CSV table of C-alpha atoms in Angstrom, one decimal:
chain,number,residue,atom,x,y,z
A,1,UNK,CA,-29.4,26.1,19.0
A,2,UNK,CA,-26.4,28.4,18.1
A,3,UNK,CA,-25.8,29.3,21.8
A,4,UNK,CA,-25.7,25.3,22.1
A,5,UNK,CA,-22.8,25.0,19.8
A,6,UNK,CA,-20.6,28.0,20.9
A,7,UNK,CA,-18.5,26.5,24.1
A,8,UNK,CA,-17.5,23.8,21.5
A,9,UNK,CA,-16.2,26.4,19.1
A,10,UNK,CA,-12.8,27.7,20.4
A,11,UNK,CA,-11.8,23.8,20.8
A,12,UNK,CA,-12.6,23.0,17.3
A,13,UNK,CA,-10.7,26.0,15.6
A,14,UNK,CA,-8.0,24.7,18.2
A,15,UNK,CA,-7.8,21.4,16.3
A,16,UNK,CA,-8.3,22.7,13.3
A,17,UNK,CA,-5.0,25.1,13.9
A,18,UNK,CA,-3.2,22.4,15.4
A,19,UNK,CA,-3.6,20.0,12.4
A,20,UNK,CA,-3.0,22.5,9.7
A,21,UNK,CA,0.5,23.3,11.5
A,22,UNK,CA,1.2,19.9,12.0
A,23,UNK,CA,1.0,19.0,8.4
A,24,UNK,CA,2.3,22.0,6.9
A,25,UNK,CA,5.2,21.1,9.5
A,26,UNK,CA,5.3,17.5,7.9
A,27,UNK,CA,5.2,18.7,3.9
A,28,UNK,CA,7.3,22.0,4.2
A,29,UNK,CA,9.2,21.9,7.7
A,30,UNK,CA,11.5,23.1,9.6
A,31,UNK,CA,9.5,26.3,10.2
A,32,UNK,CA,9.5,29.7,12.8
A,33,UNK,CA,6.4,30.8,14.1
A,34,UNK,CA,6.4,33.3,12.5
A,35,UNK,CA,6.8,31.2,9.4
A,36,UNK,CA,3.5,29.0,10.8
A,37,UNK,CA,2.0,32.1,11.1
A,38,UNK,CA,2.0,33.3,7.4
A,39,UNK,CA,1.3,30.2,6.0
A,40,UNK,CA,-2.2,29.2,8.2
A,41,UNK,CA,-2.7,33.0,8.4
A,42,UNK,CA,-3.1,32.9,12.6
A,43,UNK,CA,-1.9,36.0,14.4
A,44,UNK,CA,1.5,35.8,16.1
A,45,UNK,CA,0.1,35.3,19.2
A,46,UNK,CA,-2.3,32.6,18.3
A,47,UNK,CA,0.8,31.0,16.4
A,48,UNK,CA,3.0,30.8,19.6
A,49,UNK,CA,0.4,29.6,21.6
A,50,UNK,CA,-0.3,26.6,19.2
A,51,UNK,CA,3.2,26.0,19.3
A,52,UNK,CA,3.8,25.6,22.7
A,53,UNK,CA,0.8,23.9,22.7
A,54,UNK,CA,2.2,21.3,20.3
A,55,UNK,CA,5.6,21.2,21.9
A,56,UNK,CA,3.8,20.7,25.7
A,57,UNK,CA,2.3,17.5,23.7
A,58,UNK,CA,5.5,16.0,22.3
A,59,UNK,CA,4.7,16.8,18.8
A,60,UNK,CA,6.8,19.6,17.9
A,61,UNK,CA,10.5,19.9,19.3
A,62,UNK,CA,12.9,22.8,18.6
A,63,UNK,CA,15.2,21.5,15.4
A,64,UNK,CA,17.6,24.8,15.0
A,65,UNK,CA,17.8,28.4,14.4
A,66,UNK,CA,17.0,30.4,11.8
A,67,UNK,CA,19.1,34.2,11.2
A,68,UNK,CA,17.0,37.3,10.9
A,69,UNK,CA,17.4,40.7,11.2
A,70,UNK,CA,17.2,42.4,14.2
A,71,UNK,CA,16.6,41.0,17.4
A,72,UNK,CA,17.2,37.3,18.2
A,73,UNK,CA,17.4,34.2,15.9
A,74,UNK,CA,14.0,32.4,15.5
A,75,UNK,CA,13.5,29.6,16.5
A,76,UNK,CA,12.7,26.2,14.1
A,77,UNK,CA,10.4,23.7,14.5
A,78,UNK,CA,9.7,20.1,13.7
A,79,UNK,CA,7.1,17.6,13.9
A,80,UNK,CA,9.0,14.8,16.7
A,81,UNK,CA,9.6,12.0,14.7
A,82,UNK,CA,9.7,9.3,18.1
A,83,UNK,CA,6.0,10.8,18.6
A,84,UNK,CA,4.5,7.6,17.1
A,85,UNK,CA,5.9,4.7,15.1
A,86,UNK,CA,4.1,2.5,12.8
A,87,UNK,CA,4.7,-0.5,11.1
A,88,UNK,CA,4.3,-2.6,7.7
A,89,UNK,CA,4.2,-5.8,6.8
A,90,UNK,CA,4.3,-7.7,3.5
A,91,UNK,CA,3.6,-11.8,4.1
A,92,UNK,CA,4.4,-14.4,1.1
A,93,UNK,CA,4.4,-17.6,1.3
A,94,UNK,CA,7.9,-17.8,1.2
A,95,UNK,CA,9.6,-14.6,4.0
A,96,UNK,CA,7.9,-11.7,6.4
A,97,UNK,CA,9.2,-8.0,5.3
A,98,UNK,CA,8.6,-5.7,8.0
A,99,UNK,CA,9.4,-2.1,8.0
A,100,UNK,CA,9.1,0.4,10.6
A,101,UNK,CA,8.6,4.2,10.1
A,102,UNK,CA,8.1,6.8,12.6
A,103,UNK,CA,5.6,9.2,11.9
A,104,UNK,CA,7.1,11.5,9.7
A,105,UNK,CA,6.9,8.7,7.6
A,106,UNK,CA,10.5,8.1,7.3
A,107,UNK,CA,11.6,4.6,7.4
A,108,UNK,CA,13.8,3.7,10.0
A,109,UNK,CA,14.6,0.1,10.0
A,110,UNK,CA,13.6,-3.0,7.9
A,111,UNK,CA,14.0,-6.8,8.5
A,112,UNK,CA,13.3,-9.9,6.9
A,113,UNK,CA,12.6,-13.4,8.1
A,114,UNK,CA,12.2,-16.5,6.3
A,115,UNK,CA,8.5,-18.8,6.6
A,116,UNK,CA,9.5,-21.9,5.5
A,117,UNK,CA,10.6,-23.3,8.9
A,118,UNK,CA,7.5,-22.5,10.5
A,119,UNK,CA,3.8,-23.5,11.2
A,120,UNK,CA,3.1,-20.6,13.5
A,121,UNK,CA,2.3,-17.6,11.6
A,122,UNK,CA,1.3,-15.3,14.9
A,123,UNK,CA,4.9,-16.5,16.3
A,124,UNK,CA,6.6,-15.4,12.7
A,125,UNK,CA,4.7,-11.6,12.4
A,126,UNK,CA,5.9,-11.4,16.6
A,127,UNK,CA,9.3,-11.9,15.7
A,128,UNK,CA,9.4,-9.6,12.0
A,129,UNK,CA,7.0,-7.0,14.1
A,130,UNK,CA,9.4,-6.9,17.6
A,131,UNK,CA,12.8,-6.9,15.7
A,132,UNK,CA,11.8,-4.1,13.4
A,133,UNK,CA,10.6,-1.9,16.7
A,134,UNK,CA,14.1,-2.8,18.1
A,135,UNK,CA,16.2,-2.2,15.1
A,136,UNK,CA,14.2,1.2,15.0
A,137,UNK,CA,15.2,1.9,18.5
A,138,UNK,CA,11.9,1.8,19.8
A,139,UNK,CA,9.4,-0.5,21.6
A,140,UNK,CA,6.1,-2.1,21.0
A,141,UNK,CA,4.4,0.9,23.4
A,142,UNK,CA,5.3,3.5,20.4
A,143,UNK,CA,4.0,1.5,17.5
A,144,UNK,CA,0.4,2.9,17.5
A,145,UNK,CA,-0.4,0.7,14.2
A,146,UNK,CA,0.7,-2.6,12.2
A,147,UNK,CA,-0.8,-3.3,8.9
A,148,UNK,CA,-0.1,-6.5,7.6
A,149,UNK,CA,0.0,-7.0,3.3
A,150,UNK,CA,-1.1,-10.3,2.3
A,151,UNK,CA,-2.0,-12.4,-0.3
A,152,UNK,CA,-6.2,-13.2,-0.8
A,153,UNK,CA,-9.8,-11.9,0.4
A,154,UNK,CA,-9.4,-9.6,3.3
A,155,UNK,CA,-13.3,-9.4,4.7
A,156,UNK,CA,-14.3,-6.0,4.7
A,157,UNK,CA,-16.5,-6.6,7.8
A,158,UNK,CA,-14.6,-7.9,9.9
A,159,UNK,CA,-11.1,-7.6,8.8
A,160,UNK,CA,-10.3,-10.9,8.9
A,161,UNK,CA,-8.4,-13.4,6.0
A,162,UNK,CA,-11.8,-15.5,4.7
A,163,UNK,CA,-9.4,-16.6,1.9
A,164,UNK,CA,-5.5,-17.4,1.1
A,165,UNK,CA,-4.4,-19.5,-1.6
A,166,UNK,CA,-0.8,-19.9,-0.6
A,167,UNK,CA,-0.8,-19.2,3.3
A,168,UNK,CA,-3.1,-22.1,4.2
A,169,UNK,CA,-2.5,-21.5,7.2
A,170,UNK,CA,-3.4,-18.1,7.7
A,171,UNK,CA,-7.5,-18.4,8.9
A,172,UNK,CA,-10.0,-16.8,10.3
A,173,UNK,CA,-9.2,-15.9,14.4
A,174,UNK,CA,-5.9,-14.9,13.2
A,175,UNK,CA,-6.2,-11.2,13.5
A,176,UNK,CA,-7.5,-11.0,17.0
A,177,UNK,CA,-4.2,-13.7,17.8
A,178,UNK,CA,-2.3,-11.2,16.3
A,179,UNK,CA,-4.0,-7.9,18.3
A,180,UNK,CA,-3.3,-10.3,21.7
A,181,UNK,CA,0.2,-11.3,21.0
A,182,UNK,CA,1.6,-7.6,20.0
A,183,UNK,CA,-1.2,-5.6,22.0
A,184,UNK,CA,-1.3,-3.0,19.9
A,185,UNK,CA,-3.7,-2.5,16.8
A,186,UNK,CA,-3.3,-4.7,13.7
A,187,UNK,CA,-4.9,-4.6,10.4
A,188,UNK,CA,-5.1,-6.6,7.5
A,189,UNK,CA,-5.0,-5.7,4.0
A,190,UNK,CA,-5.0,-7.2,0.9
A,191,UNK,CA,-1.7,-7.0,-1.2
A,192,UNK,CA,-3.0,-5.6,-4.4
A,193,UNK,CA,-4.8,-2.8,-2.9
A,194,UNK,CA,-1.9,-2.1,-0.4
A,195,UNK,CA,0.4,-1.8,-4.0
A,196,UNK,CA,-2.2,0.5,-5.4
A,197,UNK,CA,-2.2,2.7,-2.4
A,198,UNK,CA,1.7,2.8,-2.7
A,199,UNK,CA,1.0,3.9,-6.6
A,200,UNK,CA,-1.9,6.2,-5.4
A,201,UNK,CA,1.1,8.4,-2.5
A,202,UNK,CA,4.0,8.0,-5.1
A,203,UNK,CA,3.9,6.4,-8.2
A,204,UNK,CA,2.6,6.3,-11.6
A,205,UNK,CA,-1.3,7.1,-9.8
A,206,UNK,CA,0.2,10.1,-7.7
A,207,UNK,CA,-2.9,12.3,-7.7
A,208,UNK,CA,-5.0,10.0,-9.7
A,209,UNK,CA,-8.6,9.9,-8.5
A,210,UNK,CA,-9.6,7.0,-10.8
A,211,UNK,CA,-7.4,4.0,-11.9
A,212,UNK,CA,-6.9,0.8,-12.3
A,213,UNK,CA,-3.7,-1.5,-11.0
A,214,UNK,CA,-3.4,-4.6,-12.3
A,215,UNK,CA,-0.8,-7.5,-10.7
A,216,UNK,CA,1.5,-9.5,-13.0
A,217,UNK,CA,3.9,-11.9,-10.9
A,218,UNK,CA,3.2,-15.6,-9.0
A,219,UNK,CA,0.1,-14.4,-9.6
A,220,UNK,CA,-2.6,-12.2,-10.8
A,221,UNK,CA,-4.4,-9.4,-9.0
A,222,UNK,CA,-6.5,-6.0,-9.6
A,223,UNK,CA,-7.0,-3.3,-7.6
A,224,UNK,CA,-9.2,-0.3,-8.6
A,225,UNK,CA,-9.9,3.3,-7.5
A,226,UNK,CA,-13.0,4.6,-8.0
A,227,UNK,CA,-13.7,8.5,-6.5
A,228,UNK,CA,-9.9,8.3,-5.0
A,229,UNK,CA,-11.6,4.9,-2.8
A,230,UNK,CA,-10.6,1.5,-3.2
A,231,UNK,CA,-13.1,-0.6,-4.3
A,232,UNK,CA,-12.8,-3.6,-2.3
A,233,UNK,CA,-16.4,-5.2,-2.7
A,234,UNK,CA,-18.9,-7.2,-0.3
A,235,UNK,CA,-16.8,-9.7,0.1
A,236,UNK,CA,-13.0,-8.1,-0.6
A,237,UNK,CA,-13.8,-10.3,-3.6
A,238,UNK,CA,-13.3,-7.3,-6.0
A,239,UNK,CA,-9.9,-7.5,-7.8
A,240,UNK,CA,-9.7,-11.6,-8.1
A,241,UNK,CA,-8.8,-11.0,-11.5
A,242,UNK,CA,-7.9,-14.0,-11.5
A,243,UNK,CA,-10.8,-16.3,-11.5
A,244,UNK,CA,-12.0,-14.0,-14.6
A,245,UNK,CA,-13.5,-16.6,-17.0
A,246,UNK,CA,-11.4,-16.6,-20.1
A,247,UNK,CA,-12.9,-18.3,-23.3
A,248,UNK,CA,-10.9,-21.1,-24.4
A,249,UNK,CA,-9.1,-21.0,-20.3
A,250,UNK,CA,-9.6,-24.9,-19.3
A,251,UNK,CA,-10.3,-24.7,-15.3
A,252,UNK,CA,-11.9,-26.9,-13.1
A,253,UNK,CA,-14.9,-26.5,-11.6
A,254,UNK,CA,-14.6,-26.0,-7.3
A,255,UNK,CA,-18.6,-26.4,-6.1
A,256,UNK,CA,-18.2,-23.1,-4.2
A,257,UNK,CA,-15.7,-24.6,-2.2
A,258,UNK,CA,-11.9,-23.0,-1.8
A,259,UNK,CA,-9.2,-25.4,-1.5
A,260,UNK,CA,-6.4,-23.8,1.2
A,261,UNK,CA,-3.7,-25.8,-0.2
A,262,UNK,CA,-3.8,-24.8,-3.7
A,263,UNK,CA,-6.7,-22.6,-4.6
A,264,UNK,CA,-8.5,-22.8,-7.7
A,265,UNK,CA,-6.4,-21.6,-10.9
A,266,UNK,CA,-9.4,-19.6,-12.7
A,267,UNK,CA,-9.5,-18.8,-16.7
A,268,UNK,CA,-7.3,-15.3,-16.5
A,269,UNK,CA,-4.8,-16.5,-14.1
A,270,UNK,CA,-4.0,-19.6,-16.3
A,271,UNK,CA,-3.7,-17.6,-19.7
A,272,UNK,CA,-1.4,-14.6,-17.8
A,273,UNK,CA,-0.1,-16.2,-14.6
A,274,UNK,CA,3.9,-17.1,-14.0
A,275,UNK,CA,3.2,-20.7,-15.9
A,276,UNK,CA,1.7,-19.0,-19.0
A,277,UNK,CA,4.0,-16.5,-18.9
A,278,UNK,CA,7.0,-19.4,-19.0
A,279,UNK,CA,5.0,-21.6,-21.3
A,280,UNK,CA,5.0,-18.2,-23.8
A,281,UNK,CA,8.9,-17.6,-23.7
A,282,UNK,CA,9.5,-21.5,-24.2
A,283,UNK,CA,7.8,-21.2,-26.8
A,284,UNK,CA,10.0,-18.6,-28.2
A,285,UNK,CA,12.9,-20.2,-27.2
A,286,UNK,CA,13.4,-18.2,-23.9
A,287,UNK,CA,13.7,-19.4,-20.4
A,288,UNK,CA,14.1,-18.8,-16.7
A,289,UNK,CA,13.9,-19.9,-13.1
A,290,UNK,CA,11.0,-16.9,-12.9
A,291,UNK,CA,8.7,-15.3,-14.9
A,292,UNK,CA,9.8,-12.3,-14.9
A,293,UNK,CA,13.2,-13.7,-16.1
A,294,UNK,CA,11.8,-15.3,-19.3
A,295,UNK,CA,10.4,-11.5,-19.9
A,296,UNK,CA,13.6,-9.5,-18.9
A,297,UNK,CA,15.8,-11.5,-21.0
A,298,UNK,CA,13.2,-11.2,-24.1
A,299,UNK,CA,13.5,-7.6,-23.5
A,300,UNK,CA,17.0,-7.7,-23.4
A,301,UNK,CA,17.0,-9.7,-26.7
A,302,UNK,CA,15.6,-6.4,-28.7
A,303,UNK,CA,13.6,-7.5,-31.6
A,304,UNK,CA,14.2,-11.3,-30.7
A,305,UNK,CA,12.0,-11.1,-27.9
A,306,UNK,CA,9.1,-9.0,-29.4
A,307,UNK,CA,6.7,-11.5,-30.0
A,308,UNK,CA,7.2,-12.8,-26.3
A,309,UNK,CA,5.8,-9.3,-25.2
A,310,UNK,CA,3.2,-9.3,-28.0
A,311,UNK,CA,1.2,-12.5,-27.0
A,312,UNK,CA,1.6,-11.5,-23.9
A,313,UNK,CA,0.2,-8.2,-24.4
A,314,UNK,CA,-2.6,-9.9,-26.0
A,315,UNK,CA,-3.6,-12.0,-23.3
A,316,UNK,CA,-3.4,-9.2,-20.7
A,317,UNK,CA,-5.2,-7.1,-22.4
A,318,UNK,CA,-8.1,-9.7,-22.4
A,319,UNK,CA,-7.8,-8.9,-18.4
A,320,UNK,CA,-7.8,-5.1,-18.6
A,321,UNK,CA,-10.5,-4.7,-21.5
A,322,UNK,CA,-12.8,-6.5,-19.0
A,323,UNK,CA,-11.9,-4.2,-16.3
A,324,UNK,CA,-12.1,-0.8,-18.2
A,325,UNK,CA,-15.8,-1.5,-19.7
A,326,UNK,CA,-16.7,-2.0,-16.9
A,327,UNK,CA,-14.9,1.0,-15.0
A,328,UNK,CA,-14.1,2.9,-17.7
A,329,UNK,CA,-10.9,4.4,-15.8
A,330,UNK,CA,-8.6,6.7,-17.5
A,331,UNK,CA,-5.5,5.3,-16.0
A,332,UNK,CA,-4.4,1.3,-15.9
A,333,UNK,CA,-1.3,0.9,-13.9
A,334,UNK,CA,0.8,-2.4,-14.2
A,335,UNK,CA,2.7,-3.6,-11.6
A,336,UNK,CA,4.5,-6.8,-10.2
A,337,UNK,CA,7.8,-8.3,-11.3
A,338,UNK,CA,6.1,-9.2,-14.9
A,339,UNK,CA,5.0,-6.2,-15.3
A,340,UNK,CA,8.1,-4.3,-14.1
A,341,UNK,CA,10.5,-7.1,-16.2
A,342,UNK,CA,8.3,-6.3,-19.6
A,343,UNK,CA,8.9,-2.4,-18.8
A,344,UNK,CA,7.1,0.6,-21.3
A,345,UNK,CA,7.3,-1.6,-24.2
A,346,UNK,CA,5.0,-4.1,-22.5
A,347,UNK,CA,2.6,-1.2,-21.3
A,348,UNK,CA,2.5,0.0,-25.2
A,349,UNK,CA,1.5,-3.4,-26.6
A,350,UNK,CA,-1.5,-3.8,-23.8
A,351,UNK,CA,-2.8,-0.2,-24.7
A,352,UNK,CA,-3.1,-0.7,-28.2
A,353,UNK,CA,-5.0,-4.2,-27.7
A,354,UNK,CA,-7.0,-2.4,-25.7
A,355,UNK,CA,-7.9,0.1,-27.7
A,356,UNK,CA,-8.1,-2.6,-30.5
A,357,UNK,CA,-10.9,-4.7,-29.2
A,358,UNK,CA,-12.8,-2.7,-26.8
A,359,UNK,CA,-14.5,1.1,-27.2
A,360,UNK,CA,-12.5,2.7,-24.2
A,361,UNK,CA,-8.8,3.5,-24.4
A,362,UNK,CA,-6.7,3.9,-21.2
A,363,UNK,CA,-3.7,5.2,-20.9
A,364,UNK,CA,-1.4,2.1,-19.7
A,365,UNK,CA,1.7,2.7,-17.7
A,366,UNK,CA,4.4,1.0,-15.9
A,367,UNK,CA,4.6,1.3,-11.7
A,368,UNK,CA,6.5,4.2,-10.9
A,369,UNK,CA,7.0,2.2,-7.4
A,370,UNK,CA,10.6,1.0,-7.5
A,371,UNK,CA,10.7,-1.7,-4.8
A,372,UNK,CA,8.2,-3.5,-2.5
A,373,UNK,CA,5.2,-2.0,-3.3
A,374,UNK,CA,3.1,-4.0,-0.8
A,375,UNK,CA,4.9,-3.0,2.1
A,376,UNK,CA,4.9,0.8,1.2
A,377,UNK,CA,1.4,0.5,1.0
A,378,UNK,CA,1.0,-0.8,4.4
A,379,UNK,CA,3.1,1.8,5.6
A,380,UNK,CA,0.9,4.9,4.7
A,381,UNK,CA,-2.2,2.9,5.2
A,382,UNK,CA,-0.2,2.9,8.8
A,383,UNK,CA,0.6,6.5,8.6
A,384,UNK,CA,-2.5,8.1,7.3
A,385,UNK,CA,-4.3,6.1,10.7
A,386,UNK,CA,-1.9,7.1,13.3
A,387,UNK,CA,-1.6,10.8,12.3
A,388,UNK,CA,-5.6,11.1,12.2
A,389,UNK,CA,-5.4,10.0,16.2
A,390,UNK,CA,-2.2,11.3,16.8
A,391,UNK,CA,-2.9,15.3,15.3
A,392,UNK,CA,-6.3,14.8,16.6
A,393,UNK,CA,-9.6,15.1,14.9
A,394,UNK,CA,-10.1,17.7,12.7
A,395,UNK,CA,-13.8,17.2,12.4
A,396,UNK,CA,-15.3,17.1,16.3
């Protein structure tokens, strides 16, 4: 059996050496050989042939020089950033963001259309997709990957949209239009979990194995990481916080049938959604074109605008308790432009509701993702794909 598996083995340690330099490359580059060397702990000679086997493959170029002491300047090295390219995608009902990054991961151009004109949603992600490739100086031949953010159920099967309140016209048969049109692989994901992955590579979650995000903006949303996995459920049901029944929440009834045109407002979504939200700083005597408006200027109004943020508070925490008996996470991260608009103050008030009506007590936080959340997360959902086939496999 062993001599079975012994031609295989210089080839794996190969690929193992080849990814380990290629990532240390990514995290900690420009580096010498020598410098490659040290840090995988390969010989010099086994270093400089990886290296010139990386370089024969496009995916190391030369970058500079670095001084020594005697003897010649060494030479640095990079990961090519024009290797691969990816892109990301975030869809609303309103514009298409798309954002193109090469595989580095930096982002190197970023465009944005409007949807509101247009019944042809293959025709609009074409155009978002194809001018962010060109803006990037690029083609569709080095974009290995597009990953498309959007609102709804994302069918964990297939990959398909089974479900999308505000996009009715985004269906099922829409992702293999989409693989045709740009001939290149496309994914689907939902927006929530996209966000989360964004918190999970930079934000408030960085290194968190176990957490919870919850969505506070047009509408309402959960994503949750169990084991550092997102949970996304037999259906990609898991997160419709949303349709969470809410005591006292009036709601109509659907008979198990979706409506594409305007969805069915469930109990959480109508006690903590952009209209209750509104309907709460009205009452208060605050207003605004958008949710998060009403909340900002409450914040802004100091002790004026506390008891916006504590009712509020109180009817989001109805949301996460639900969650975190369930989960029991130690983290609850809460993001979208209500959630970002209410700031610290906001995440307080939840966690001491909470830990006021339920046994667990999470520590709640505010995104540490700045800015479009969504579309960040479809980027390194792009990345961590491309640079698995690009490096090669590390496990065959």
């Amino acid at each position: 059996m062993a001599a079975t598996r012994l031609p295989g083995t210089p080839r794996l340690l190969r690929a193992l050496n080849d990814r380990a330099a290629l990532e240390l490359l990514l995290a900690r580059g420009p580096l010498t050989r020598a410098q490659l060397g040290e840090m995988t702990g390969l010989s010099k000679v086994t270093a400089s042939q990886l290296v010139e086997r990386l370089e024969q493959r496009g995916l190391v170029r030369r970058v500079g020089e670095q001084a020594g002491g005697r003897g010649p300047n060494a030479q640095l090295y990079a990961v090519t950033p024009g290797s691969a390219h990816v892109i990301g995608v975030d869809v609303g009902p309103e514009r298409v963001v798309a954002a193109c990054a090469d595989i580095t991961g930096a982002i190197v151009s970023r465009v944005e259309q409007s949807t509101r004109d247009t019944d042809d949603p293959v025709g609009v992600v074409h155009n978002a997709v194809v001018q962010a490739a060109t803006e990037a100086g690029t083609d569709m031949s080095s974009v290995r990957r597009v990953v498309l953010g959007t609102p709804g159920l994302v069918d964990p099967e297939t990959g398909e949209i089974s479900f999308a309140w505000d996009l009715p016209r985004w269906h099922r048969g829409l992702l293999d239009d989409l693989r045709r049109d740009l001939s290149t692989p496309v994914v689907f994901g939902n927006d929530v979990n996209l966000a989360a992955i964004a918190e999970q590579s930079t934000g408030a979650a960085k290194g968190a194995t176990d957490f919870v995000l919850i969505w506070i903006g047009r509408g309402v949303g959960l994503a949750s990481v169990i084991g550092g996995k997102l949970h996304q459920g037999a259906t990609g049901a898991a997160g419709e916080i949303g349709y969470l029944a809410v005591s006292g929440a009036e709601v109509p009834r659907h008979q198990g049938k979706r409506s594409q045109k305007g969805g069915v407002r469930g109990g959480f979504q109508t006690v903590a959604g952009a209209d209750a939200v509104k309907a709460i700083g009205k009452k208060y005597g605050f207003r605004g074109s958008e949710a998060s408006d009403v909340i900002r200027s409450a914040v802004a109004a100091g002790e004026a605008g506390d008891q916006v943020l504590d009712e509020l508070a109180e009817r989001l925490a109805l949301g996460v308790a639900a969650t975190c008996v369930v989960l029991d996470p130690p983290l609850v991260v809460l993001a979208g432009e209500v959630s970002q608009a209410g700031g610290p103050g906001l995440a307080e008030r939840v966690e001491r509701e909470v830990a006021a009506i339920t046994l667990v007590s999470p520590k709640v936080v505010i995104t540490g993702v700045e800015s479009e959340p969504v579309l960040h997360g479809a980027l390194h959902t792009a990345l961590d794909a491309v640079r698995d086939e690009v490096f090669g496999s590390t496990t065959g």
